[in-house]
Coordinates of C-alpha atoms in Angstrom, one line a residue:
M21 CA 37.0 2.6 27.7
T22 CA 40.3 0.2 27.2
M23 CA 41.7 -0.4 23.8
A24 CA 40.2 -3.7 23.9
G25 CA 37.0 -2.5 24.4
H26 CA 37.5 -0.2 21.8
D27 CA 38.4 -2.9 19.3
R28 CA 35.4 -5.2 20.6
S29 CA 32.9 -2.3 19.9
G30 CA 34.5 -1.3 16.6
L31 CA 34.3 -5.0 15.4
R32 CA 30.6 -5.3 16.4
K33 CA 29.8 -2.4 14.6
V34 CA 31.3 -3.7 11.6
R35 CA 29.3 -6.9 11.9
I36 CA 26.1 -4.8 12.5
Y37 CA 26.6 -2.6 9.0
G38 CA 27.7 -6.0 7.2
V39 CA 24.5 -7.8 8.1
L40 CA 22.8 -4.6 7.2
I41 CA 24.0 -4.0 4.1
A42 CA 23.6 -7.7 3.1
L43 CA 19.8 -7.6 3.8
L44 CA 19.4 -4.4 2.0
G45 CA 21.2 -6.0 -1.2
I46 CA 18.9 -8.8 -1.0
M47 CA 15.8 -6.8 -0.6
M48 CA 16.7 -4.5 -3.4
F49 CA 18.3 -6.8 -5.9
P50 CA 15.0 -7.7 -7.8
F51 CA 14.4 -4.1 -8.2
Y52 CA 17.7 -3.3 -9.4
T53 CA 17.6 -6.2 -12.0
M54 CA 14.2 -4.9 -12.8
F55 CA 15.3 -1.5 -13.7
T56 CA 18.5 -2.5 -15.5
S57 CA 16.7 -4.7 -17.5
T58 CA 14.5 -1.7 -18.6
I59 CA 17.7 0.2 -19.9
K60 CA 19.3 -2.9 -21.8
P61 CA 18.8 -3.5 -25.4
S62 CA 16.5 -6.3 -26.5
Q63 CA 18.9 -8.5 -27.3
E64 CA 21.2 -7.9 -24.1
M65 CA 18.3 -8.7 -22.0
F66 CA 18.1 -12.4 -22.9
N67 CA 21.8 -12.8 -23.0
S68 CA 23.3 -15.9 -21.3
P69 CA 24.9 -15.7 -19.0
A70 CA 22.8 -12.4 -18.0
T71 CA 25.0 -9.5 -17.4
L72 CA 24.9 -7.7 -14.1
F73 CA 25.5 -4.3 -15.7
P74 CA 24.1 -2.8 -18.9
Q75 CA 26.6 -3.0 -21.4
N76 CA 25.2 -0.6 -23.9
P77 CA 22.4 1.5 -21.7
T78 CA 19.7 2.8 -23.7
F79 CA 16.2 4.5 -22.8
E80 CA 14.4 3.3 -25.7
A81 CA 11.8 1.5 -24.0
Y82 CA 10.6 4.0 -22.0
F83 CA 10.0 6.2 -25.1
Q84 CA 7.7 3.2 -26.6
V85 CA 5.9 3.2 -23.3
W86 CA 5.3 6.7 -23.4
T87 CA 4.4 6.6 -27.2
Q88 CA 2.6 3.1 -27.8
T89 CA 0.7 2.4 -24.3
D90 CA -1.9 4.2 -22.1
V91 CA 0.8 4.3 -18.9
L92 CA -0.5 7.9 -17.9
L93 CA -4.4 6.5 -17.9
W94 CA -3.4 3.7 -15.9
I95 CA -1.7 5.6 -13.3
G96 CA -4.6 8.0 -13.2
N97 CA -7.1 4.6 -12.7
S98 CA -4.6 3.5 -10.0
F99 CA -4.9 7.1 -8.1
L100 CA -8.5 7.0 -8.2
I101 CA -9.1 3.7 -7.3
S102 CA -6.7 3.9 -4.4
L103 CA -7.7 7.6 -3.3
G104 CA -11.5 6.0 -3.2
T105 CA -10.5 2.9 -1.4
V106 CA -8.4 5.0 1.4
A107 CA -12.0 7.7 1.9
L108 CA -14.2 4.8 2.0
T109 CA -11.7 3.1 4.6
L110 CA -11.2 5.7 6.9
L111 CA -15.0 6.8 6.9
L112 CA -15.7 3.1 8.4
A113 CA -12.7 2.7 10.4
I114 CA -12.3 6.0 12.4
P115 CA -15.9 5.7 14.0
A116 CA -15.3 2.0 14.5
G117 CA -12.2 2.1 16.0
Y118 CA -13.0 5.1 18.0
S119 CA -16.3 3.4 19.4
C120 CA -14.3 0.1 20.7
A121 CA -11.7 2.3 22.3
R122 CA -14.2 4.6 24.0
N123 CA -17.0 2.6 24.9
D124 CA -17.4 -0.7 26.7
F125 CA -20.6 -2.9 25.3
V126 CA -21.6 -6.4 25.2
G127 CA -19.8 -8.2 22.2
K128 CA -17.1 -5.8 21.9
R129 CA -14.2 -8.3 22.4
T130 CA -16.1 -10.9 19.8
F131 CA -16.6 -7.6 17.3
L132 CA -12.9 -6.8 17.3
L133 CA -12.2 -10.7 16.9
A134 CA -14.9 -11.0 14.3
V135 CA -13.2 -8.1 12.2
L136 CA -10.0 -9.5 12.3
V137 CA -11.0 -12.8 11.2
V138 CA -11.8 -10.9 7.7
Q139 CA -8.0 -10.5 7.3
M140 CA -7.3 -14.1 7.3
F141 CA -9.3 -15.0 4.3
A142 CA -7.2 -14.3 0.8
P143 CA -9.4 -12.4 -1.7
V144 CA -9.2 -15.2 -4.4
V145 CA -11.2 -17.5 -2.0
L146 CA -14.3 -15.1 -1.8
I147 CA -13.7 -13.8 -5.5
V148 CA -16.8 -15.9 -6.9
G149 CA -19.1 -14.9 -4.1
L150 CA -18.1 -11.3 -4.5
F151 CA -18.4 -11.3 -8.2
D152 CA -22.3 -12.3 -7.5
V153 CA -22.5 -9.6 -5.2
I154 CA -21.1 -7.0 -7.2
V155 CA -23.3 -7.7 -10.3
Q156 CA -26.6 -7.8 -7.9
L157 CA -25.7 -4.4 -7.0
N158 CA -24.8 -3.1 -10.6
F159 CA -21.3 -2.0 -9.8
Y160 CA -19.7 -4.5 -12.4
N161 CA -17.6 -2.7 -14.6
T162 CA -17.5 0.5 -12.4
Y163 CA -14.6 2.0 -10.1
F164 CA -16.9 0.6 -6.8
A165 CA -16.3 -2.7 -8.1
V166 CA -13.0 -2.4 -7.1
I167 CA -13.0 -0.1 -4.4
I168 CA -15.5 -1.5 -2.2
P169 CA -13.7 -5.4 -2.1
A170 CA -10.2 -3.3 -1.7
A171 CA -11.8 -1.2 1.4
A172 CA -13.2 -4.5 2.9
F173 CA -10.0 -6.2 3.0
T174 CA -8.1 -3.2 4.4
L175 CA -10.6 -2.3 7.1
P176 CA -9.5 -5.0 9.8
F177 CA -6.1 -3.6 9.7
N178 CA -7.2 -0.1 10.1
V179 CA -9.9 -0.5 12.6
W180 CA -7.1 -2.4 14.9
M181 CA -4.4 0.1 14.4
L182 CA -6.7 3.3 14.7
Y183 CA -8.5 1.4 18.1
G184 CA -5.1 0.6 19.4
Y185 CA -4.0 4.7 18.9
F186 CA -7.5 6.0 20.1
K187 CA -6.8 4.2 23.2
T188 CA -3.2 6.0 23.9
I189 CA -5.3 9.5 23.9
P190 CA -6.2 10.7 27.2
I191 CA -10.0 10.7 27.9
E192 CA -9.3 13.9 30.0
L193 CA -8.7 16.1 27.1
E194 CA -12.1 15.3 25.7
E195 CA -13.9 15.6 29.2
S196 CA -12.5 19.2 29.4
A197 CA -13.9 19.7 26.0
R198 CA -17.3 18.3 26.9
I199 CA -17.5 20.5 30.0
D200 CA -16.8 23.3 27.5
G201 CA -19.7 22.3 25.6
A202 CA -18.3 20.5 22.6
S203 CA -20.3 18.1 20.8
Q204 CA -19.2 14.5 20.3
F205 CA -18.6 15.1 16.5
Q206 CA -16.5 18.4 17.4
I207 CA -14.3 16.2 19.9
L208 CA -13.7 13.7 17.4
T209 CA -12.8 16.3 14.4
K210 CA -11.1 19.0 16.5
I211 CA -9.3 17.2 19.2
V212 CA -9.3 13.5 18.6
L213 CA -8.4 13.2 14.8
P214 CA -5.4 15.7 15.0
L215 CA -3.6 14.2 17.5
T216 CA -4.1 10.8 15.7
K217 CA -2.5 12.2 12.7
P218 CA 0.5 9.5 12.7
A219 CA -1.8 6.7 12.8
L220 CA -4.0 8.1 10.2
V221 CA -1.0 8.6 7.8
A222 CA -0.1 5.0 8.3
S223 CA -3.5 3.7 7.6
I224 CA -3.9 6.1 4.5
T225 CA -0.4 4.9 3.6
Y226 CA -1.2 1.1 3.9
T227 CA -4.7 1.5 2.3
F228 CA -3.2 3.2 -0.7
L229 CA -0.6 0.8 -1.2
Y230 CA -2.9 -2.1 -1.0
A231 CA -5.4 -0.6 -3.6
W232 CA -2.6 0.5 -5.7
N233 CA -1.3 -3.2 -6.0
R234 CA -4.7 -5.0 -6.9
L235 CA -4.5 -6.9 -9.9
L236 CA -7.3 -9.6 -9.0
F237 CA -10.2 -7.3 -8.3
V238 CA -9.4 -5.2 -11.6
L239 CA -9.1 -8.5 -13.3
T240 CA -12.4 -10.0 -12.3
F241 CA -14.8 -6.8 -12.2
L242 CA -13.6 -4.8 -14.9
T243 CA -13.7 -5.2 -18.5
D244 CA -13.5 -1.6 -19.9
S245 CA -9.8 -1.3 -20.9
S246 CA -10.3 2.6 -20.0
K247 CA -10.6 1.8 -16.3
Y248 CA -7.5 -0.3 -16.0
N249 CA -5.0 0.6 -13.3
V250 CA -1.2 -0.3 -13.4
P251 CA -1.2 -3.7 -12.6
R252 CA -4.2 -4.6 -15.2
G253 CA -2.3 -2.4 -17.7
V254 CA 1.0 -4.5 -17.5
F255 CA -0.9 -7.9 -17.5
S256 CA -2.9 -6.7 -20.6
M257 CA 0.3 -6.4 -22.4
V258 CA 1.0 -10.4 -22.4
G259 CA 0.4 -11.6 -25.5
A260 CA -0.8 -14.8 -26.8
L261 CA 2.4 -15.4 -29.2
Q262 CA 4.6 -13.0 -27.9
T263 CA 5.2 -10.8 -25.0
D264 CA 7.5 -7.7 -24.7
W265 CA 9.1 -8.3 -21.2
R266 CA 10.9 -4.9 -21.3
M267 CA 8.1 -2.8 -22.0
M268 CA 6.2 -4.6 -19.2
L269 CA 9.1 -4.1 -16.7
T270 CA 9.4 -0.4 -17.8
V271 CA 5.9 0.0 -16.7
S272 CA 6.6 -1.4 -13.8
V273 CA 9.2 0.8 -12.8
I274 CA 7.2 3.7 -13.8
G275 CA 4.2 2.5 -11.7
I276 CA 6.4 2.3 -8.8
I277 CA 8.0 5.7 -8.9
P278 CA 4.3 7.4 -7.2
L279 CA 4.8 5.0 -4.6
L280 CA 8.3 6.2 -3.6
I281 CA 7.7 9.7 -3.9
L282 CA 4.6 8.7 -1.3
F283 CA 7.0 6.9 1.0
A284 CA 9.8 9.7 1.0
F285 CA 7.3 12.4 2.1
L286 CA 5.5 10.4 4.8
E287 CA 8.2 7.9 5.8
E288 CA 8.6 9.9 9.6
Y289 CA 4.5 9.2 9.9
I290 CA 4.3 5.8 8.8
V291 CA 7.0 4.5 11.4
S292 CA 5.7 6.6 14.2
G293 CA 1.9 5.3 13.2
M294 CA 2.8 1.7 12.8
T295 CA 4.8 1.6 16.2
A296 CA 2.4 3.6 18.2
G297 CA 0.9 1.6 21.1
A298 CA 3.5 -1.4 20.9
V299 CA 4.9 -0.2 24.3
K300 CA 2.6 -0.2 27.3
E301 CA 3.1 2.5 29.7

């Protein structure tokens, strides 16, 4: 490569890295301001103009949250609701996606499109009807009142993603196992699902995040404060006359930490699962 070619290649890399750094900075700025606000003294938090860097950093807000709120209870409830939603979603999405991938039946395309239509409705549009159903089923003020609607809204995405991934698994593997005497349940659990690990991890992560961040369902269906999740716990700190914004932001920062840990461990599987089937061979 000539000297001019090296210069053009170097300039191109500088432009690419510059754009990536700028995008990353824009995306991370809200999180940066949220975190720095939690370590500013109360009087500095509302200074005008706002300070970009804390002048006198303090972790007083974290101590107050730890001693004056039920943040651990909210995190525990968020885990319970999220894991329950993941279990119910996968219990329904795996057989649905697998059946559609391996069988041709009348109305298959209509079924898949109908599943997709559910994804297009915002939960707030259906909340009144859902409230009536939840009350009729005696699920009001129970964890099921949040888990079932959350699973319903994550099911379309998971059915479609697993459907696409199941189609990439060679049918010959299942036929060989069937000749060896394996039942359909054994084929699904011992051959297909282990090969679907990246897609399953992506499904679990998407569903977990969706359920973790739900406020509307908890706000509508749960009145027992001992069942509040993190978003509802933050919302409960809004006062009629005064609101401690610093403590609200601190609880929000603490509530993000489990999600960051989840992403750190599963990032590789999430990327491969989300992009599986994107390229047709």
